[in-house]
Amino acid sequence: MKLSLPFRSVRGLSMTVAAISSLVVVLIGAATVYTSHEEIEAQIDHRLELEMEALVDFRRTHSLDELATLVRARDGVTAGNTGYLADVDGAQRIMGYALTDKSGHRIAGSLVAHMPVDGWMEFLPIRRPDGSRGFAQALTHSLPDGSRLVVAGDRLALDKTDDRIITIFLIGLAAILLTSVVAAIALGRLVERRLSAISSTAQGIIDGDWSRRVPLDRSGSEFDRLSQILNDMLDRVEALMRNLRQVSSDIAHDMRTPLTRVRQQMDELLRREDRADTADALRRMIADTEILLDLFAGLLGVTEIEGFGARKRFRPVRLDEVIEDIADTYRPAFHDDDRYVELRLCPATVHGDAQLLMRAFVNLFENVLTHAGPRAGIFIDMDLTADMAIVRISDDGIGIPPEKSEAIFERLSRLEPSRGVPGHGLGLAIVRAVALAHRGSADVDRVGRGLTIRLAIPLAHSPLDEGDKDR
């Protein structure tokens, strides 16, 4: 059976922590008071023992009258202004003495109390010199001649010490309780506010508002980092949802024409009797079918890359060598069209998959060849940061409208000037998918006269790729 406990809520948990903290303080305080009390009692007992031993030893070598003289001399005198009696005035700090002869008559000592039995008595009722009543710890000893000696220590200092310790403890407990309750309420409200913001954002997204994001306070706290991770996740989910909607629309648009042709050609086959015409129609049907197969193969390729399964194959790769190899492959095609290929690279080792990186740069070269316009060349430069290799692929072609900077990375996205050019609009989508699979990014860096795409790939052994090595 699942219990419904009060500390399951943030407020209840905060108050429970405050209560436990207070209980711990109470237990520590009680132990402190008890230990201090017992220690001071032990000090008083030890002092009484030493005093009694000194007087008994004196009696062994002196007469009873001489002992009485010594008791009168010591009566009312303390042992100095230090120790547990240091803060008690002289009238209340006295050691009390009483000496009686064998008949029970008092012959020395001003202790006002009934003579106790031999041994220890923890609470002996006494009357102090100022007339007040109290209790003393007393030690009584019978001497060989029948006389009896009492040495007592007033418990007033012990009581005052106990009172002060308890007062300090109660003040400390009140301060701790107040601080704990205020801290618990503040923590509870902080956690509730941040969780409420996350819940509100999640509810907004459930209601269909994909633009909602968890607010950040830029404090760098654990909640802020969690909120940033959630926002990054939401950005990713929103992009995938947007791509899914776009893919559905584009697939319907791009498949309509070849499927219509297949349907028409199949109708033609039913009406024709000419075997040669039938063969031509079949060739066209096969060509259109291959277009569809290429489209679906490209879509599946993007999906596989976005699944990040390729990270299991990641190894150290020289990115500059990959780019040089692709550039050498495409130089003849560029030179035939009187275009240039220029590189400014530096040695850079990244943690990745060489085949995927080659595929990404092949698509970038193809994009310039196909869409940048006549005589557009390509210039690739590379810079290194602490943990990233930054590659910029620039052309001096016709460029794209600034508002289309993100659209060109969507699957099946084709801008109007490229509608009549062969292709399916998957090239740059694959480039971004490869960058994301490598924990990097692909974005438009500049538009206008020409297009510059910025590709960022983490360097090998950088903090960004450490988490992927075992995946």
GROMACS .gro file of N, CA and C in nm, residues 103-242:
model
  420
  103SER      N    1   2.968   1.460   7.156
  103SER     CA    2   2.832   1.476   7.213
  103SER      C    3   2.736   1.540   7.115
  104GLY      N    4   2.788   1.582   7.002
  104GLY     CA    5   2.702   1.643   6.900
  104GLY      C    6   2.695   1.794   6.911
  105HIS      N    7   2.774   1.854   7.004
  105HIS     CA    8   2.773   1.998   7.015
  105HIS      C    9   2.866   2.059   6.911
  106ARG      N   10   2.818   2.162   6.843
  106ARG     CA   11   2.899   2.229   6.740
  106ARG      C   12   3.008   2.309   6.809
  107ILE      N   13   3.132   2.290   6.760
  107ILE     CA   14   3.244   2.361   6.818
  107ILE      C   15   3.311   2.453   6.714
  108ALA      N   16   3.272   2.437   6.586
  108ALA     CA   17   3.329   2.524   6.481
  108ALA      C   18   3.242   2.511   6.356
  109GLY      N   19   3.251   2.614   6.271
  109GLY     CA   20   3.179   2.611   6.143
  109GLY      C   21   3.049   2.688   6.149
  110SER      N   22   3.018   2.757   6.041
  110SER     CA   23   2.898   2.841   6.036
  110SER      C   24   2.792   2.783   5.942
  111LEU      N   25   2.810   2.657   5.897
  111LEU     CA   26   2.710   2.596   5.808
  111LEU      C   27   2.580   2.580   5.883
  112VAL      N   28   2.474   2.646   5.833
  112VAL     CA   29   2.344   2.639   5.897
  112VAL      C   30   2.265   2.527   5.831
  113ALA      N   31   2.271   2.408   5.894
  113ALA     CA   32   2.202   2.292   5.838
  113ALA      C   33   2.199   2.184   5.944
  114HIS      N   34   2.105   2.090   5.929
  114HIS     CA   35   2.103   1.973   6.017
  114HIS      C   36   2.220   1.883   5.982
  115MET      N   37   2.279   1.825   6.084
  115MET     CA   38   2.394   1.740   6.061
  115MET      C   39   2.349   1.614   5.985
  116PRO      N   40   2.404   1.592   5.866
  116PRO     CA   41   2.365   1.474   5.789
  116PRO      C   42   2.439   1.349   5.839
  117VAL      N   43   2.398   1.235   5.788
  117VAL     CA   44   2.466   1.110   5.820
  117VAL      C   45   2.598   1.107   5.746
  118ASP      N   46   2.685   1.013   5.786
  118ASP     CA   47   2.815   1.000   5.720
  118ASP      C   48   2.797   0.969   5.571
  119GLY      N   49   2.893   1.021   5.494
  119GLY     CA   50   2.892   0.995   5.351
  119GLY      C   51   2.842   1.116   5.271
  120TRP      N   52   2.804   1.087   5.145
  120TRP     CA   53   2.762   1.194   5.054
  120TRP      C   54   2.614   1.224   5.066
  121MET      N   55   2.582   1.350   5.055
  121MET     CA   56   2.442   1.393   5.046
  121MET      C   57   2.435   1.500   4.936
  122GLU      N   58   2.358   1.471   4.829
  122GLU     CA   59   2.360   1.560   4.712
  122GLU      C   60   2.280   1.686   4.737
  123PHE      N   61   2.170   1.676   4.812
  123PHE     CA   62   2.086   1.794   4.835
  123PHE      C   63   2.067   1.812   4.986
  124LEU      N   64   2.157   1.888   5.045
  124LEU     CA   65   2.147   1.920   5.188
  124LEU      C   66   2.086   2.058   5.202
  125PRO      N   67   1.968   2.070   5.266
  125PRO     CA   68   1.906   2.203   5.286
  125PRO      C   69   1.995   2.289   5.376
  126ILE      N   70   2.019   2.414   5.330
  126ILE     CA   71   2.104   2.505   5.406
  126ILE      C   72   2.039   2.643   5.408
  127ARG      N   73   2.087   2.726   5.506
  127ARG     CA   74   2.051   2.867   5.509
  127ARG      C   75   2.179   2.947   5.487
  128ARG      N   76   2.177   3.035   5.387
  128ARG     CA   77   2.296   3.112   5.352
  128ARG      C   78   2.311   3.231   5.448
  129PRO      N   79   2.430   3.292   5.451
  129PRO     CA   80   2.451   3.408   5.540
  129PRO      C   81   2.356   3.523   5.514
  130ASP      N   82   2.305   3.535   5.387
  130ASP     CA   83   2.211   3.644   5.359
  130ASP      C   84   2.068   3.609   5.394
  131GLY      N   85   2.045   3.491   5.453
  131GLY     CA   86   1.912   3.450   5.496
  131GLY      C   87   1.837   3.367   5.396
  132SER      N   88   1.885   3.359   5.274
  132SER     CA   89   1.815   3.278   5.172
  132SER      C   90   1.841   3.130   5.196
  133ARG      N   91   1.748   3.050   5.147
  133ARG     CA   92   1.760   2.906   5.163
  133ARG      C   93   1.805   2.843   5.031
  134GLY      N   94   1.871   2.730   5.040
  134GLY     CA   95   1.916   2.662   4.920
  134GLY      C   96   1.959   2.523   4.952
  135PHE      N   97   2.037   2.465   4.862
  135PHE     CA   98   2.086   2.329   4.880
  135PHE      C   99   2.236   2.326   4.856
  136ALA      N  100   2.299   2.230   4.922
  136ALA     CA  101   2.443   2.213   4.907
  136ALA      C  102   2.475   2.066   4.891
  137GLN      N  103   2.585   2.038   4.821
  137GLN     CA  104   2.639   1.904   4.819
  137GLN      C  105   2.728   1.891   4.943
  138ALA      N  106   2.710   1.783   5.018
  138ALA     CA  107   2.781   1.772   5.146
  138ALA      C  108   2.848   1.637   5.159
  139LEU      N  109   2.963   1.640   5.227
  139LEU     CA  110   3.036   1.517   5.261
  139LEU      C  111   3.060   1.518   5.411
  140THR      N  112   3.015   1.414   5.479
  140THR     CA  113   3.024   1.405   5.626
  140THR      C  114   3.118   1.290   5.663
  141HIS      N  115   3.202   1.315   5.764
  141HIS     CA  116   3.299   1.213   5.804
  141HIS      C  117   3.311   1.212   5.957
  142SER      N  118   3.303   1.092   6.019
  142SER     CA  119   3.320   1.078   6.165
  142SER      C  120   3.467   1.056   6.196
  143LEU      N  121   3.519   1.134   6.287
  143LEU     CA  122   3.660   1.125   6.327
  143LEU      C  123   3.677   1.019   6.436
  144PRO      N  124   3.799   0.970   6.456
  144PRO     CA  125   3.820   0.860   6.553
  144PRO      C  126   3.775   0.893   6.696
  145ASP      N  127   3.780   1.019   6.735
  145ASP     CA  128   3.742   1.055   6.873
  145ASP      C  129   3.590   1.074   6.888
  146GLY      N  130   3.515   1.043   6.783
  146GLY     CA  131   3.370   1.057   6.791
  146GLY      C  132   3.317   1.187   6.739
  147SER      N  133   3.406   1.281   6.715
  147SER     CA  134   3.360   1.409   6.657
  147SER      C  135   3.324   1.387   6.510
  148ARG      N  136   3.249   1.480   6.455
  148ARG     CA  137   3.203   1.468   6.315
  148ARG      C  138   3.234   1.599   6.242
  149LEU      N  139   3.272   1.583   6.114
  149LEU     CA  140   3.310   1.699   6.031
  149LEU      C  141   3.225   1.697   5.903
  150VAL      N  142   3.168   1.812   5.871
  150VAL     CA  143   3.088   1.828   5.748
  150VAL      C  144   3.154   1.935   5.663
  151VAL      N  145   3.176   1.898   5.534
  151VAL     CA  146   3.222   1.996   5.435
  151VAL      C  147   3.115   2.002   5.325
  152ALA      N  148   3.065   2.123   5.297
  152ALA     CA  149   2.956   2.138   5.200
  152ALA      C  150   2.992   2.244   5.096
  153GLY      N  151   2.937   2.226   4.977
  153GLY     CA  152   2.955   2.324   4.871
  153GLY      C  153   2.819   2.369   4.819
  154ASP      N  154   2.797   2.499   4.820
  154ASP     CA  155   2.668   2.554   4.777
  154ASP      C  156   2.642   2.518   4.629
  155ARG      N  157   2.518   2.472   4.596
  155ARG     CA  158   2.481   2.437   4.459
  155ARG      C  159   2.431   2.557   4.379
  156LEU      N  160   2.437   2.677   4.443
  156LEU     CA  161   2.384   2.793   4.372
  156LEU      C  162   2.458   2.819   4.241
  157ALA      N  163   2.593   2.803   4.242
  157ALA     CA  164   2.671   2.826   4.120
  157ALA      C  165   2.632   2.725   4.012
  158LEU      N  166   2.611   2.599   4.055
  158LEU     CA  167   2.570   2.496   3.959
  158LEU      C  168   2.434   2.529   3.899
  159ASP      N  169   2.342   2.573   3.984
  159ASP     CA  170   2.209   2.608   3.935
  159ASP      C  171   2.214   2.725   3.837
  160LYS      N  172   2.299   2.825   3.873
  160LYS     CA  173   2.310   2.940   3.784
  160LYS      C  174   2.373   2.902   3.650
  161THR      N  175   2.474   2.814   3.658
  161THR     CA  176   2.536   2.768   3.534
  161THR      C  177   2.436   2.692   3.447
  162ASP      N  178   2.356   2.605   3.510
  162ASP     CA  179   2.253   2.532   3.436
  162ASP      C  180   2.155   2.629   3.371
  163ASP      N  181   2.114   2.731   3.450
  163ASP     CA  182   2.018   2.828   3.396
  163ASP      C  183   2.075   2.902   3.276
  164ARG      N  184   2.203   2.940   3.286
  164ARG     CA  185   2.264   3.015   3.175
  164ARG      C  186   2.277   2.928   3.050
  165ILE      N  187   2.320   2.803   3.071
  165ILE     CA  188   2.333   2.713   2.956
  165ILE      C  189   2.198   2.691   2.890
  166ILE      N  190   2.095   2.669   2.973
  166ILE     CA  191   1.961   2.646   2.918
  166ILE      C  192   1.911   2.772   2.847
  167THR      N  193   1.938   2.889   2.907
  167THR     CA  194   1.894   3.014   2.843
  167THR      C  195   1.961   3.033   2.708
  168ILE      N  196   2.094   3.012   2.706
  168ILE     CA  197   2.167   3.024   2.579
  168ILE      C  198   2.116   2.922   2.478
  169PHE      N  199   2.092   2.802   2.526
  169PHE     CA  200   2.042   2.697   2.436
  169PHE      C  201   1.905   2.733   2.380
  170LEU      N  202   1.817   2.785   2.466
  170LEU     CA  203   1.682   2.820   2.419
  170LEU      C  204   1.688   2.934   2.318
  171ILE      N  205   1.776   3.032   2.345
  171ILE     CA  206   1.791   3.142   2.249
  171ILE      C  207   1.845   3.088   2.116
  172GLY      N  208   1.947   3.000   2.125
  172GLY     CA  209   2.001   2.941   2.002
  172GLY      C  210   1.899   2.857   1.930
  173LEU      N  211   1.820   2.780   2.007
  173LEU     CA  212   1.717   2.697   1.945
  173LEU      C  213   1.612   2.783   1.876
  174ALA      N  214   1.573   2.893   1.940
  174ALA     CA  215   1.476   2.982   1.878
  174ALA      C  216   1.531   3.042   1.749
  175ALA      N  217   1.660   3.083   1.756
  175ALA     CA  218   1.721   3.139   1.634
  175ALA      C  219   1.730   3.035   1.523
  176ILE      N  220   1.769   2.913   1.560
  176ILE     CA  221   1.780   2.806   1.460
  176ILE      C  222   1.643   2.772   1.404
  177LEU      N  223   1.543   2.763   1.493
  177LEU     CA  224   1.408   2.734   1.446
  177LEU      C  225   1.359   2.841   1.350
  178LEU      N  226   1.379   2.968   1.389
  178LEU     CA  227   1.335   3.077   1.303
  178LEU      C  228   1.408   3.073   1.169
  179THR      N  229   1.542   3.055   1.175
  179THR     CA  230   1.620   3.049   1.051
  179THR      C  231   1.579   2.931   0.966
  180SER      N  232   1.558   2.815   1.030
  180SER     CA  233   1.520   2.695   0.954
  180SER      C  234   1.385   2.711   0.888
  181VAL      N  235   1.290   2.767   0.964
  181VAL     CA  236   1.155   2.784   0.908
  181VAL      C  237   1.158   2.884   0.792
  182VAL      N  238   1.230   2.997   0.813
  182VAL     CA  239   1.238   3.096   0.706
  182VAL      C  240   1.308   3.038   0.584
  183ALA      N  241   1.420   2.966   0.609
  183ALA     CA  242   1.493   2.905   0.497
  183ALA      C  243   1.408   2.800   0.427
  184ALA      N  244   1.335   2.720   0.507
  184ALA     CA  245   1.251   2.616   0.447
  184ALA      C  246   1.140   2.678   0.362
  185ILE      N  247   1.078   2.785   0.416
  185ILE     CA  248   0.971   2.851   0.339
  185ILE      C  249   1.028   2.914   0.212
  186ALA      N  250   1.145   2.981   0.227
  186ALA     CA  251   1.207   3.044   0.109
  186ALA      C  252   1.246   2.940   0.006
  187LEU      N  253   1.308   2.829   0.052
  187LEU     CA  254   1.346   2.723  -0.041
  187LEU      C  255   1.224   2.662  -0.106
  188GLY      N  256   1.121   2.638  -0.024
  188GLY     CA  257   0.998   2.580  -0.080
  188GLY      C  258   0.937   2.669  -0.187
  189ARG      N  259   0.932   2.800  -0.159
  189ARG     CA  260   0.874   2.892  -0.257
  189ARG      C  261   0.960   2.900  -0.383
  190LEU      N  262   1.095   2.898  -0.364
  190LEU     CA  263   1.183   2.901  -0.481
  190LEU      C  264   1.163   2.778  -0.568
  191VAL      N  265   1.163   2.660  -0.504
  191VAL     CA  266   1.145   2.537  -0.580
  191VAL      C  267   1.008   2.533  -0.645
  192GLU      N  268   0.905   2.573  -0.569
  192GLU     CA  269   0.769   2.574  -0.625
  192GLU      C  270   0.758   2.670  -0.743
  193ARG      N  271   0.824   2.786  -0.731
  193ARG     CA  272   0.816   2.884  -0.840
  193ARG      C  273   0.883   2.830  -0.966
  194ARG      N  274   1.002   2.770  -0.950
  194ARG     CA  275   1.071   2.716  -1.067
  194ARG      C  276   0.996   2.598  -1.126
  195LEU      N  277   0.945   2.509  -1.040
  195LEU     CA  278   0.869   2.395  -1.090
  195LEU      C  279   0.739   2.440  -1.154
  196SER      N  280   0.679   2.546  -1.098
  196SER     CA  281   0.556   2.599  -1.156
  196SER      C  282   0.582   2.655  -1.295
  197ALA      N  283   0.698   2.720  -1.312
  197ALA     CA  284   0.732   2.772  -1.445
  197ALA      C  285   0.749   2.658  -1.545
  198ILE      N  286   0.815   2.550  -1.500
  198ILE     CA  287   0.833   2.434  -1.588
  198ILE      C  288   0.698   2.370  -1.619
  199SER      N  289   0.613   2.357  -1.515
  199SER     CA  290   0.480   2.297  -1.536
  199SER      C  291   0.395   2.382  -1.630
  200SER      N  292   0.402   2.514  -1.611
  200SER     CA  293   0.324   2.603  -1.696
  200SER      C  294   0.368   2.593  -1.841
  201THR      N  295   0.501   2.585  -1.862
  201THR     CA  296   0.552   2.570  -1.998
  201THR      C  297   0.508   2.439  -2.059
  202ALA      N  298   0.518   2.331  -1.981
  202ALA     CA  299   0.476   2.201  -2.031
  202ALA      C  300   0.327   2.199  -2.065
  203GLN      N  301   0.246   2.264  -1.979
  203GLN     CA  302   0.102   2.267  -2.005
  203GLN      C  303   0.072   2.347  -2.131
  204GLY      N  304   0.146   2.458  -2.151
  204GLY     CA  305   0.126   2.537  -2.272
  204GLY      C  306   0.158   2.457  -2.397
  205ILE      N  307   0.265   2.377  -2.389
  205ILE     CA  308   0.302   2.294  -2.504
  205ILE      C  309   0.197   2.185  -2.527
  206ILE      N  310   0.147   2.128  -2.416
  206ILE     CA  311   0.039   2.028  -2.431
  206ILE      C  312  -0.082   2.089  -2.499
  207ASP      N  313  -0.105   2.217  -2.469
  207ASP     CA  314  -0.219   2.286  -2.531
  207ASP      C  315  -0.192   2.327  -2.676
  208GLY      N  316  -0.069   2.303  -2.723
  208GLY     CA  317  -0.041   2.329  -2.864
  208GLY      C  318   0.047   2.448  -2.892
  209ASP      N  319   0.093   2.521  -2.789
  209ASP     CA  320   0.178   2.637  -2.811
  209ASP      C  321   0.324   2.593  -2.805
  210TRP      N  322   0.381   2.554  -2.919
  210TRP     CA  323   0.517   2.503  -2.923
  210TRP      C  324   0.622   2.612  -2.907
  211SER      N  325   0.581   2.736  -2.903
  211SER     CA  326   0.677   2.845  -2.885
  211SER      C  327   0.710   2.868  -2.737
  212ARG      N  328   0.636   2.806  -2.645
  212ARG     CA  329   0.660   2.826  -2.502
  212ARG      C  330   0.795   2.768  -2.462
  213ARG      N  331   0.868   2.840  -2.374
  213ARG     CA  332   0.996   2.794  -2.321
  213ARG      C  333   1.003   2.825  -2.172
  214VAL      N  334   1.081   2.747  -2.101
  214VAL     CA  335   1.099   2.768  -1.957
  214VAL      C  336   1.181   2.895  -1.936
  215PRO      N  337   1.134   2.990  -1.855
  215PRO     CA  338   1.209   3.114  -1.834
  215PRO      C  339   1.341   3.088  -1.761
  216LEU      N  340   1.444   3.165  -1.797
  216LEU     CA  341   1.576   3.156  -1.735
  216LEU      C  342   1.606   3.283  -1.658
  217ASP      N  343   1.677   3.268  -1.545
  217ASP     CA  344   1.717   3.388  -1.471
  217ASP      C  345   1.866   3.418  -1.485
  218ARG      N  346   1.936   3.337  -1.567
  218ARG     CA  347   2.077   3.357  -1.598
  218ARG      C  348   2.165   3.352  -1.474
  219SER      N  349   2.122   3.279  -1.373
  219SER     CA  350   2.200   3.269  -1.250
  219SER      C  351   2.302   3.156  -1.255
  220GLY      N  352   2.288   3.066  -1.350
  220GLY     CA  353   2.378   2.951  -1.358
  220GLY      C  354   2.350   2.845  -1.254
  221SER      N  355   2.234   2.854  -1.186
  221SER     CA  356   2.199   2.756  -1.084
  221SER      C  357   2.157   2.624  -1.148
  222GLU      N  358   2.138   2.523  -1.060
  222GLU     CA  359   2.094   2.392  -1.111
  222GLU      C  360   1.961   2.404  -1.183
  223PHE      N  361   1.870   2.486  -1.130
  223PHE     CA  362   1.741   2.503  -1.196
  223PHE      C  363   1.758   2.570  -1.332
  224ASP      N  364   1.850   2.666  -1.340
  224ASP     CA  365   1.872   2.734  -1.468
  224ASP      C  366   1.931   2.638  -1.570
  225ARG      N  367   2.025   2.553  -1.525
  225ARG     CA  368   2.083   2.456  -1.619
  225ARG      C  369   1.978   2.356  -1.664
  226LEU      N  370   1.893   2.312  -1.569
  226LEU     CA  371   1.785   2.220  -1.606
  226LEU      C  372   1.689   2.287  -1.703
  227SER      N  373   1.655   2.413  -1.678
  227SER     CA  374   1.564   2.485  -1.768
  227SER      C  375   1.626   2.500  -1.906
  228GLN      N  376   1.758   2.526  -1.912
  228GLN     CA  377   1.823   2.539  -2.042
  228GLN      C  378   1.822   2.407  -2.117
  229ILE      N  379   1.845   2.297  -2.045
  229ILE     CA  380   1.842   2.166  -2.110
  229ILE      C  381   1.701   2.137  -2.161
  230LEU      N  382   1.599   2.169  -2.081
  230LEU     CA  383   1.462   2.148  -2.125
  230LEU      C  384   1.430   2.234  -2.247
  231ASN      N  385   1.478   2.358  -2.246
  231ASN     CA  386   1.454   2.446  -2.362
  231ASN      C  387   1.523   2.392  -2.487
  232ASP      N  388   1.646   2.341  -2.470
  232ASP     CA  389   1.715   2.282  -2.585
  232ASP      C  390   1.640   2.161  -2.637
  233MET      N  391   1.587   2.082  -2.543
  233MET     CA  392   1.509   1.966  -2.584
  233MET      C  393   1.382   2.009  -2.658
  234LEU      N  394   1.317   2.113  -2.607
  234LEU     CA  395   1.195   2.162  -2.672
  234LEU      C  396   1.226   2.220  -2.811
  235ASP      N  397   1.341   2.289  -2.821
  235ASP     CA  398   1.381   2.339  -2.953
  235ASP      C  399   1.398   2.224  -3.051
  236ARG      N  400   1.462   2.119  -3.002
  236ARG     CA  401   1.484   2.002  -3.087
  236ARG      C  402   1.351   1.936  -3.126
  237VAL      N  403   1.264   1.920  -3.027
  237VAL     CA  404   1.134   1.857  -3.055
  237VAL      C  405   1.053   1.943  -3.151
  238GLU      N  406   1.056   2.076  -3.130
  238GLU     CA  407   0.980   2.164  -3.218
  238GLU      C  408   1.034   2.157  -3.360
  239ALA      N  409   1.168   2.153  -3.373
  239ALA     CA  410   1.226   2.143  -3.507
  239ALA      C  411   1.186   2.013  -3.574
  240LEU      N  412   1.186   1.904  -3.496
  240LEU     CA  413   1.146   1.775  -3.554
  240LEU      C  414   0.999   1.776  -3.594
  241MET      N  415   0.916   1.837  -3.510
  241MET     CA  416   0.773   1.845  -3.544
  241MET      C  417   0.752   1.931  -3.668
  242ARG      N  418   0.825   2.043  -3.674
  242ARG     CA  419   0.812   2.129  -3.791
  242ARG      C  420   0.860   2.057  -3.917
   0.00000   0.00000   0.00000
